[in-house]
Short mmCIF file of C-alpha atoms and ligand atoms in Angstrom, two decimals:
data_model
loop_
_atom_site.label_atom_id
_atom_site.label_comp_id
_atom_site.label_asym_id
_atom_site.label_seq_id
_atom_site.Cartn_x
_atom_site.Cartn_y
_atom_site.Cartn_z
CA MET B 1 -10.76 -0.49 -80.87
CA GLN B 2 -12.88 -3.51 -80.44
CA GLY B 3 -12.04 -6.80 -82.05
CA TYR B 4 -8.42 -6.38 -82.87
CA SER B 5 -6.63 -7.04 -79.54
CA GLY B 6 -6.68 -10.79 -80.04
CA ILE B 7 -4.32 -10.61 -83.08
CA ILE B 8 -1.05 -12.22 -82.06
CA LEU B 9 1.42 -13.82 -84.50
CA SER B 10 0.76 -16.77 -86.61
CA ASN B 11 2.29 -20.09 -85.67
CA ASP B 12 5.01 -19.54 -88.26
CA VAL B 13 6.60 -17.39 -85.60
CA ALA B 14 4.97 -18.65 -82.45
CA VAL B 15 6.02 -16.07 -79.90
CA ASP B 16 4.70 -16.42 -76.39
CA LEU B 17 5.16 -12.93 -75.07
CA GLY B 18 3.58 -13.72 -71.76
CA LYS B 19 6.45 -16.11 -70.74
CA GLY B 20 9.38 -14.99 -72.69
CA ILE B 21 10.53 -14.92 -76.26
CA MET B 22 9.85 -18.38 -77.56
CA LYS B 23 6.98 -20.77 -77.21
CA LYS B 24 8.04 -24.19 -75.94
CA ASP B 25 5.28 -26.31 -77.40
CA ASN B 26 5.40 -29.84 -76.01
CA GLY B 27 2.78 -31.15 -78.51
CA GLU B 28 3.74 -33.04 -81.70
CA SER B 29 1.74 -30.80 -83.92
CA LYS B 30 3.22 -29.43 -87.13
CA GLU B 31 3.14 -25.92 -85.50
CA GLY B 32 4.80 -27.04 -82.38
CA LYS B 33 7.64 -28.64 -84.28
CA GLN B 34 7.95 -25.55 -86.30
CA ALA B 35 8.12 -23.42 -83.19
CA ARG B 36 10.79 -25.60 -81.69
CA SER B 37 12.83 -25.50 -84.76
CA ILE B 38 12.60 -21.76 -84.84
CA ASN B 39 13.46 -21.81 -81.25
CA GLN B 40 16.60 -23.90 -81.75
CA GLN B 41 17.81 -21.51 -84.38
CA SER B 42 16.92 -18.59 -82.18
CA ARG B 43 16.06 -16.51 -85.14
CA LEU B 44 14.12 -13.96 -83.12
CA GLY B 45 17.43 -13.09 -81.43
CA ASP B 46 18.93 -12.48 -84.86
CA ALA B 47 19.02 -8.76 -85.86
CA GLU B 48 18.72 -9.48 -89.61
CA PHE B 49 15.77 -11.84 -89.13
CA VAL B 50 13.82 -9.30 -87.02
CA ALA B 51 14.65 -6.60 -89.65
CA ASN B 52 13.28 -8.81 -92.43
CA LEU B 53 10.27 -9.71 -90.48
CA SER B 54 9.49 -6.04 -89.90
CA HIS B 55 10.13 -5.29 -93.59
CA GLU B 56 7.89 -8.19 -94.87
CA LEU B 57 4.96 -7.22 -92.53
CA ARG B 58 5.14 -3.56 -93.42
CA THR B 59 5.26 -3.99 -97.15
CA PRO B 60 1.67 -5.24 -97.77
CA LEU B 61 0.47 -2.83 -95.04
CA ASN B 62 1.89 0.02 -97.07
CA ALA B 63 -0.61 -0.80 -99.85
CA ILE B 64 -3.51 -1.24 -97.53
CA VAL B 65 -3.08 1.92 -95.54
CA GLY B 66 -1.79 3.91 -98.54
CA PHE B 67 -4.60 3.14 -100.94
CA SER B 68 -7.22 3.46 -98.37
CA GLN B 69 -5.95 7.02 -97.55
CA LEU B 70 -6.14 7.82 -101.13
CA LEU B 71 -9.61 6.40 -101.67
CA ASN B 72 -10.76 8.25 -98.52
CA GLN B 73 -9.75 11.54 -100.19
CA GLN B 74 -11.49 10.63 -103.40
CA LEU B 75 -14.77 9.27 -102.03
CA SER B 76 -16.16 12.42 -100.21
CA HIS B 77 -19.19 12.30 -102.48
CA LEU B 78 -20.06 8.73 -101.41
CA PRO B 79 -20.32 8.78 -97.64
CA ASP B 80 -21.11 5.06 -97.19
CA GLN B 81 -18.15 3.94 -99.24
CA GLN B 82 -15.97 6.49 -97.57
CA GLU B 83 -16.94 5.06 -94.23
CA SER B 84 -15.98 1.54 -95.26
CA VAL B 85 -12.65 2.74 -96.58
CA GLN B 86 -11.99 4.63 -93.35
CA MET B 87 -12.65 1.41 -91.48
CA ILE B 88 -10.09 -0.30 -93.60
CA GLU B 89 -7.57 2.38 -93.06
CA GLN B 90 -8.31 2.39 -89.15
CA ALA B 91 -7.86 -1.40 -89.15
CA GLY B 92 -4.64 -1.12 -91.18
CA ARG B 93 -3.31 1.53 -88.87
CA HIS B 94 -4.07 -0.57 -85.85
CA LEU B 95 -2.28 -3.44 -87.39
CA TRP B 96 0.64 -1.16 -88.10
CA GLU B 97 0.91 -0.12 -84.51
CA LEU B 98 0.54 -3.72 -83.42
CA ILE B 99 3.38 -4.84 -85.72
CA ASP B 100 5.57 -2.00 -84.67
CA GLN B 101 5.09 -2.74 -80.94
CA LEU B 102 5.29 -6.54 -81.37
CA ILE B 103 8.50 -6.27 -83.32
CA ASP B 104 9.81 -3.89 -80.65
CA LEU B 105 8.90 -6.37 -77.89
CA VAL B 106 10.52 -9.31 -79.84
CA LYS B 107 13.65 -7.13 -80.36
CA ILE B 108 13.99 -6.22 -76.70
CA GLU B 109 13.33 -9.77 -75.40
CA GLY B 110 15.66 -11.20 -78.15
CA GLY B 111 18.52 -8.79 -77.11
CA VAL B 112 18.45 -7.37 -80.61
CA SER B 113 18.00 -3.87 -79.52
CA PRO B 114 20.78 -3.01 -77.04
CA ILE B 115 20.32 -0.25 -74.44
CA ALA B 116 22.69 2.69 -74.64
CA MET B 117 23.03 4.27 -71.29
CA GLU B 118 23.90 7.94 -71.07
CA SER B 119 23.24 10.89 -68.92
CA ILE B 120 19.73 12.28 -69.35
CA ASP B 121 18.46 15.64 -68.20
CA VAL B 122 15.23 14.45 -66.74
CA TYR B 123 13.34 17.69 -66.60
CA GLN B 124 14.20 18.49 -70.24
CA LEU B 125 13.09 15.15 -71.41
CA LEU B 126 9.85 15.48 -69.50
CA LYS B 127 9.22 18.92 -70.99
CA ASP B 128 9.87 17.66 -74.51
CA CYS B 129 7.49 14.75 -73.98
CA ILE B 130 4.70 16.96 -72.42
CA ASP B 131 5.05 19.20 -75.52
CA LEU B 132 4.45 16.30 -77.80
CA ILE B 133 1.36 15.20 -75.92
CA ALA B 134 0.02 18.68 -75.52
CA ILE B 135 -2.25 18.66 -78.62
CA VAL B 136 -3.97 15.39 -77.76
CA ALA B 137 -4.45 16.52 -74.14
CA LYS B 138 -5.93 19.93 -75.41
CA ASP B 139 -8.44 17.99 -77.58
CA LYS B 140 -9.75 16.36 -74.40
CA GLN B 141 -9.55 19.56 -72.46
CA ILE B 142 -7.07 17.88 -70.14
CA LYS B 143 -4.58 20.10 -68.20
CA VAL B 144 -0.97 18.92 -67.83
CA PHE B 145 0.84 20.35 -64.86
CA PHE B 146 4.61 20.29 -64.55
CA THR B 147 6.81 22.47 -62.41
CA PRO B 148 10.49 21.47 -62.74
CA ASP B 149 12.88 22.48 -59.87
CA SER B 150 15.63 24.95 -60.75
CA GLU B 151 18.36 22.33 -60.14
CA PRO B 152 18.55 19.74 -62.97
CA ILE B 153 18.33 16.01 -62.40
CA TYR B 154 20.53 13.64 -64.47
CA ALA B 155 19.39 10.04 -64.80
CA LYS B 156 21.39 7.11 -66.19
CA ALA B 157 19.19 5.75 -69.04
CA ASP B 158 18.87 5.14 -72.79
CA ARG B 159 17.51 8.47 -74.16
CA LEU B 160 15.19 7.21 -76.92
CA ARG B 161 13.91 4.28 -74.82
CA LEU B 162 13.22 6.44 -71.77
CA ARG B 163 11.45 8.92 -73.98
CA GLN B 164 9.34 6.06 -75.42
CA VAL B 165 8.32 4.89 -71.87
CA ILE B 166 7.46 8.47 -70.68
CA LEU B 167 5.37 9.12 -73.89
CA ASN B 168 3.58 5.90 -73.30
CA LEU B 169 2.70 6.76 -69.69
CA LEU B 170 1.69 10.31 -70.67
CA SER B 171 -0.37 9.00 -73.55
CA ASN B 172 -2.22 6.54 -71.15
CA ALA B 173 -2.73 9.33 -68.61
CA VAL B 174 -4.55 11.34 -71.38
CA LYS B 175 -6.30 8.39 -73.07
CA TYR B 176 -7.70 6.87 -69.76
CA ASN B 177 -8.67 10.17 -68.36
CA VAL B 178 -12.02 11.87 -68.17
CA GLU B 179 -13.04 15.03 -70.12
CA SER B 180 -11.48 18.15 -68.50
CA GLY B 181 -9.26 15.91 -66.29
CA GLU B 182 -5.82 16.59 -65.01
CA VAL B 183 -2.31 15.08 -65.36
CA HIS B 184 0.41 16.04 -62.84
CA VAL B 185 3.98 15.19 -63.80
CA ALA B 186 6.94 15.37 -61.34
CA ALA B 187 10.45 14.22 -60.84
CA SER B 188 12.57 14.07 -57.65
CA ILE B 189 15.78 12.71 -56.42
CA LEU B 190 15.77 11.18 -52.97
CA GLU B 191 18.57 9.09 -51.37
CA GLY B 192 20.27 8.50 -54.80
CA ASN B 193 17.06 7.42 -56.47
CA ILE B 194 15.29 9.41 -59.13
CA THR B 195 11.59 9.01 -59.32
CA ILE B 196 9.37 10.24 -62.10
CA SER B 197 5.70 10.21 -61.51
CA ILE B 198 2.69 10.74 -63.77
CA VAL B 199 -0.52 11.10 -61.91
CA ASP B 200 -3.98 11.34 -63.63
CA SER B 201 -7.46 12.03 -62.53
CA GLY B 202 -8.79 9.39 -64.88
CA ILE B 203 -10.96 6.24 -64.80
CA GLY B 204 -8.39 4.25 -62.65
CA ILE B 205 -7.90 0.54 -62.71
CA GLU B 206 -10.15 -1.96 -61.02
CA LYS B 207 -8.34 -3.73 -58.06
CA SER B 208 -8.99 -7.21 -59.43
CA LEU B 209 -7.34 -6.36 -62.74
CA GLN B 210 -4.20 -4.61 -61.42
CA ASP B 211 -1.97 -7.57 -61.55
CA LYS B 212 -2.48 -7.81 -65.33
CA VAL B 213 -1.47 -4.26 -66.19
CA PHE B 214 2.00 -5.10 -67.31
CA GLN B 215 1.11 -8.36 -69.17
CA PRO B 216 1.12 -8.13 -73.07
CA PHE B 217 -2.20 -7.86 -74.82
CA GLN B 218 -4.20 -7.11 -71.56
CA ARG B 219 -6.43 -4.12 -72.18
CA LEU B 220 -8.48 -4.62 -69.00
CA GLY B 221 -11.80 -3.82 -70.73
CA ALA B 222 -10.51 -0.93 -72.77
CA GLN B 223 -10.95 -3.18 -75.82
CA PHE B 224 -14.74 -2.73 -75.43
CA SER B 225 -14.36 1.07 -75.57
CA ASP B 226 -13.31 3.38 -78.49
CA ILE B 227 -9.97 4.03 -76.78
CA GLU B 228 -7.40 2.86 -79.25
CA GLY B 229 -4.48 0.67 -78.08
CA THR B 230 -2.77 -2.68 -78.36
CA GLY B 231 -2.18 -3.62 -74.70
CA LEU B 232 1.55 -3.81 -75.41
CA GLY B 233 2.80 -0.37 -74.38
CA LEU B 234 3.22 -1.00 -70.63
CA SER B 235 4.83 -4.48 -71.02
CA ILE B 236 7.36 -2.91 -73.46
CA SER B 237 7.93 -0.09 -70.90
CA LYS B 238 8.49 -2.56 -68.12
CA GLU B 239 11.10 -4.47 -70.20
CA LEU B 240 12.87 -1.30 -71.18
CA ILE B 241 12.96 0.20 -67.69
CA GLU B 242 14.25 -2.98 -66.20
CA LEU B 243 16.98 -3.20 -68.83
CA MET B 244 17.96 0.28 -67.56
CA ALA B 245 18.28 -1.16 -64.10
CA GLY B 246 15.24 0.78 -63.04
CA GLU B 247 11.74 0.06 -61.81
CA ILE B 248 8.28 0.85 -63.03
CA GLY B 249 5.07 0.55 -60.97
CA PHE B 250 1.69 2.09 -60.27
CA THR B 251 -1.09 2.63 -57.74
CA SER B 252 -4.67 3.17 -58.84
CA GLN B 253 -8.10 3.72 -57.51
CA GLU B 254 -11.02 2.97 -59.71
CA PHE B 255 -13.04 6.07 -60.89
CA GLU B 256 -10.41 8.33 -59.18
CA GLY B 257 -7.19 7.98 -61.08
CA SER B 258 -3.69 6.37 -61.31
CA ARG B 259 -0.23 7.21 -60.43
CA PHE B 260 2.52 5.53 -62.61
CA PHE B 261 6.08 5.90 -61.52
CA ILE B 262 9.52 5.14 -62.88
CA LYS B 263 12.64 4.85 -60.58
CA LEU B 264 16.03 5.31 -62.20
CA LEU B 265 19.63 5.54 -61.10
CA PRO B 266 21.26 8.92 -61.11
CA ALA B 267 23.93 9.45 -63.77
CA ASP B 268 27.55 9.45 -62.67
CA ASN B 269 29.61 12.54 -63.27
CA GLU B 270 31.48 11.18 -66.28
CA LEU B 271 28.20 10.56 -68.27
CA ARG B 272 26.93 13.95 -67.10
CA ASP B 273 29.88 15.82 -68.71
CA LYS B 274 29.39 13.90 -71.92
CA ASN B 275 25.75 14.92 -71.99
CA LYS B 276 26.70 18.54 -72.14
CA ILE B 277 28.33 18.26 -75.54
CA GLN B 278 25.79 15.91 -76.98
CA THR B 279 23.13 17.19 -79.19
CA ILE B 280 19.92 15.35 -79.77
CA GLN B 281 19.37 14.17 -83.20
CA THR B 282 15.80 13.85 -84.30
CA LEU B 283 15.72 11.11 -86.78
CA THR B 284 12.33 11.91 -88.25
CA SER B 285 13.13 15.63 -88.97
CA PHE B 286 13.16 16.81 -92.50
CA ASN B 287 14.95 19.62 -94.26
CA ALA B 288 11.98 20.51 -96.40
CA PRO B 289 13.11 21.35 -100.00
CA LEU B 290 12.27 24.69 -101.66
CA ILE B 291 9.66 23.86 -104.27
CA LYS B 292 10.14 25.50 -107.57
CA GLU B 293 7.87 25.42 -110.58
CA ASN B 294 8.07 22.31 -112.85
CA LEU B 295 9.26 20.18 -110.04
CA LYS B 296 10.86 16.90 -111.07
CA LEU B 297 10.58 13.94 -108.82
CA LEU B 298 12.42 10.63 -109.37
CA TYR B 299 11.02 7.58 -107.51
CA ILE B 300 13.43 4.66 -107.51
CA GLU B 301 11.41 1.61 -106.41
CA ASP B 302 11.14 -1.92 -107.66
CA ASN B 303 7.58 -2.70 -106.34
CA PRO B 304 4.90 -1.97 -108.89
CA THR B 305 2.12 -1.49 -106.31
CA ASN B 306 4.24 1.16 -104.55
CA ILE B 307 4.89 2.90 -107.83
CA ARG B 308 1.17 2.85 -108.70
CA PHE B 309 0.44 4.26 -105.33
CA MET B 310 2.96 7.07 -105.77
CA ARG B 311 1.56 7.91 -109.20
CA LEU B 312 -1.92 8.28 -107.95
CA LEU B 313 -0.85 10.17 -104.89
CA LEU B 314 1.10 12.73 -106.94
CA GLU B 315 -1.67 13.20 -109.51
CA GLU B 316 -2.91 16.33 -107.79
CA PHE B 317 0.43 18.01 -108.30
CA ALA B 318 -0.14 19.09 -111.96
CA GLU B 319 3.18 20.96 -112.08
CA LEU B 320 5.13 17.94 -110.94
CA GLU B 321 6.79 15.58 -113.18
CA LEU B 322 7.23 11.93 -111.89
CA ILE B 323 10.03 9.90 -113.24
CA THR B 324 10.41 6.33 -112.13
CA ALA B 325 13.16 3.75 -112.14
CA THR B 326 12.94 0.10 -110.86
CA THR B 327 16.60 -0.60 -110.19
CA GLY B 328 19.52 1.38 -108.63
CA LYS B 329 21.39 1.46 -111.91
CA GLU B 330 18.36 2.73 -113.86
CA GLY B 331 17.75 5.24 -110.99
CA LEU B 332 21.34 6.69 -111.32
CA ALA B 333 20.91 6.90 -115.07
CA GLN B 334 17.62 8.78 -114.82
CA ALA B 335 19.16 11.09 -112.21
CA LYS B 336 21.97 12.01 -114.54
CA LYS B 337 19.61 12.51 -117.40
CA PHE B 338 16.66 14.52 -115.80
CA HIS B 339 18.39 16.30 -112.86
CA PRO B 340 15.39 15.80 -110.48
CA ASP B 341 14.79 18.21 -107.62
CA ILE B 342 13.68 15.41 -105.36
CA ILE B 343 14.55 11.69 -105.31
CA LEU B 344 12.47 9.22 -103.29
CA LEU B 345 14.65 6.18 -102.85
CA ASP B 346 13.63 2.63 -101.79
CA MET B 347 16.25 1.10 -99.57
CA ARG B 348 15.93 -2.48 -100.93
CA LEU B 349 16.46 -2.44 -104.57
CA PRO B 350 17.07 -5.62 -106.68
CA ASP B 351 20.58 -4.62 -107.76
CA MET B 352 21.91 -2.55 -104.92
CA HIS B 353 21.15 -1.07 -101.52
CA GLY B 354 19.63 2.39 -101.38
CA LEU B 355 22.58 3.75 -99.49
CA GLU B 356 24.89 2.60 -102.35
CA VAL B 357 22.74 4.56 -104.69
CA LEU B 358 23.00 7.59 -102.37
CA GLU B 359 26.84 7.31 -102.33
CA LYS B 360 26.95 7.03 -106.10
CA LEU B 361 24.62 10.06 -106.54
CA ALA B 362 26.97 12.08 -104.32
CA GLU B 363 29.89 11.35 -106.76
CA ASP B 364 28.03 13.12 -109.49
CA ALA B 365 29.03 16.88 -109.37
CA ALA B 366 25.75 17.85 -111.10
CA HIS B 367 23.62 16.17 -108.50
CA SER B 368 21.64 18.64 -106.32
CA ALA B 369 18.43 16.72 -105.52
CA LYS B 370 17.16 16.22 -101.98
CA VAL B 371 17.11 12.52 -101.41
CA TYR B 372 14.51 10.91 -99.19
CA ALA B 373 14.35 7.28 -98.20
CA VAL B 374 10.91 5.53 -98.57
CA SER B 375 11.35 2.18 -97.01
CA ALA B 376 9.67 -0.57 -95.03
CA ASP B 377 12.97 -0.77 -93.07
CA ALA B 378 11.73 1.16 -90.07
CA LEU B 379 14.11 0.08 -87.25
CA PRO B 380 15.75 3.00 -85.49
CA ALA B 381 19.20 1.66 -86.33
CA GLN B 382 18.38 1.47 -90.08
CA ILE B 383 17.07 5.03 -90.03
CA GLU B 384 20.03 6.23 -88.10
CA LEU B 385 22.42 4.65 -90.60
CA ALA B 386 20.70 6.39 -93.51
CA MET B 387 20.79 9.68 -91.70
CA HIS B 388 24.42 9.31 -91.05
CA ALA B 389 24.96 8.47 -94.78
CA GLY B 390 23.51 11.90 -95.55
CA ILE B 391 19.88 11.21 -96.60
CA ASP B 392 17.72 14.30 -96.22
CA GLY B 393 14.78 12.53 -94.64
CA TYR B 394 13.31 9.11 -94.04
CA PHE B 395 9.71 7.97 -94.84
CA THR B 396 8.93 4.60 -93.33
CA LYS B 397 6.32 2.48 -95.06
CA PRO B 398 3.29 2.54 -94.75
CA ILE B 399 3.83 6.07 -96.10
CA ASP B 400 1.87 8.79 -94.30
CA ILE B 401 0.51 10.64 -97.38
CA ASN B 402 -0.19 13.83 -95.48
CA ARG B 403 3.36 14.08 -94.56
CA LEU B 404 4.58 13.39 -98.02
CA GLN B 405 2.14 15.85 -99.48
CA LYS B 406 3.24 18.57 -97.01
CA LEU B 407 6.89 17.96 -98.16
CA LEU B 408 5.89 18.71 -101.76
CA VAL B 409 3.98 21.94 -101.03
CA ALA B 410 6.32 23.31 -98.38
P1 ADP A 501 -2.89 0.20 -74.49
O1 ADP A 501 -2.36 0.22 -75.83
O2 ADP A 501 -4.17 -0.60 -74.32
O3 ADP A 501 -3.06 1.60 -73.87
P2 ADP A 501 -0.89 -0.29 -72.38
O4 ADP A 501 -0.02 -1.43 -72.27
O5 ADP A 501 -0.26 1.02 -72.38
O6 ADP A 501 -1.81 -0.59 -73.54
O7 ADP A 501 -1.89 -0.36 -71.04
C1 ADP A 501 -2.47 -1.61 -70.76
C2 ADP A 501 -3.85 -1.29 -70.16
O8 ADP A 501 -3.72 -0.71 -68.85
C3 ADP A 501 -4.65 -0.40 -70.87
O9 ADP A 501 -5.49 -1.03 -71.86
C4 ADP A 501 -5.62 0.25 -69.86
O10 ADP A 501 -6.78 -0.66 -69.58
C5 ADP A 501 -4.74 0.16 -68.62
N1 ADP A 501 -4.14 1.49 -68.29
C6 ADP A 501 -2.85 1.98 -68.59
N2 ADP A 501 -2.61 3.09 -68.11
C7 ADP A 501 -3.79 3.53 -67.56
C8 ADP A 501 -4.13 4.75 -66.88
N3 ADP A 501 -3.34 5.78 -66.59
N4 ADP A 501 -5.43 4.74 -66.32
C9 ADP A 501 -6.29 3.73 -66.40
N5 ADP A 501 -6.02 2.59 -67.05
C10 ADP A 501 -4.76 2.45 -67.64
#
């Protein structure tokens, strides 16, 4: 998407991602002093600061993406206006991805997001990732080839993070491929080293640009095409693989294709045994509620813009009664009074945390509602905490309205 890849952070945060976490500005400008002062306090290495930064950036985006999605649905009879709104939504989504990736990079560089090494069944993980990318590949008529060996390979890595890197490489292999192209995925173990390779028959990377591939915000000309991206995925991938004591690299020939590879250490036996009893928890999965007639939905949220958004969004469900509450206490009272079927719960309420509301709801014997978090707190650890506390599902803001609507008509 042209025109967006130049967005970095404001001087309030002054992150120089090319050289490390903090910008050491030697000038005497106000911004420089501000950057140094932040550097001294090392706030970007502080988990709470990063969580707040993520939350604050996502909150206004929720309104931008949310309302433009709604308007898009309502403006089908006015194609010009609809196109403008679609551009707002597209820009909002780009910003959303950029914020997500930037926060991720800041977290990794600041050591806020520790790596949890475990034993990973490489073939299984590759298979899961290929399944996820299959729809996009099919749209471009790209064939993905993968033939795992019968003997499994176990690598020592952080499951979620390795998955993220493989998805990034697969997504690039499809994005920068040609119509009806091919992607070949393979994994092997040789002399104690595991190598995963993803080979594509795509546009390749010009020789003179190859040393920039892992640098943040470098899109190597893709910013002038309609291929969406932020130029951050590979720099994040490199950081992550190196944290796992691995290596990532590539070879490429312009107009012929590229081969990206990851080298990882094999898992030791102890980790391997642990892996057998571990089940993969999908944090974003939802146990969709059974919808009955005269559905009652309680939305506990203090932000009036979000309430307005939800009201407009749910207007199409004539049989649905929306009840709102702006504090945890009021929410609990409404839940007792109306016995809602679904509760959408903001996690940062003025009087208590969403998880406290959840705990108190569980104390009420008459409570049988499905409770879904709707929150700008989007860090995996925050989502995991809520899932462990027994939440039925987690919507991160900006809310994907299609997902929410699907939940109500399931
Ligand atoms: P982006 O969000 O732009 O895809 P990445 O960090 O994943 O960011 O990749 C950086 C750049 O490297 C891309 O913009 C693209 O120019 C180039 N690139 C990455 N993977 C490939 C590939 N498989 N084939 C050709 N070019 C690629």
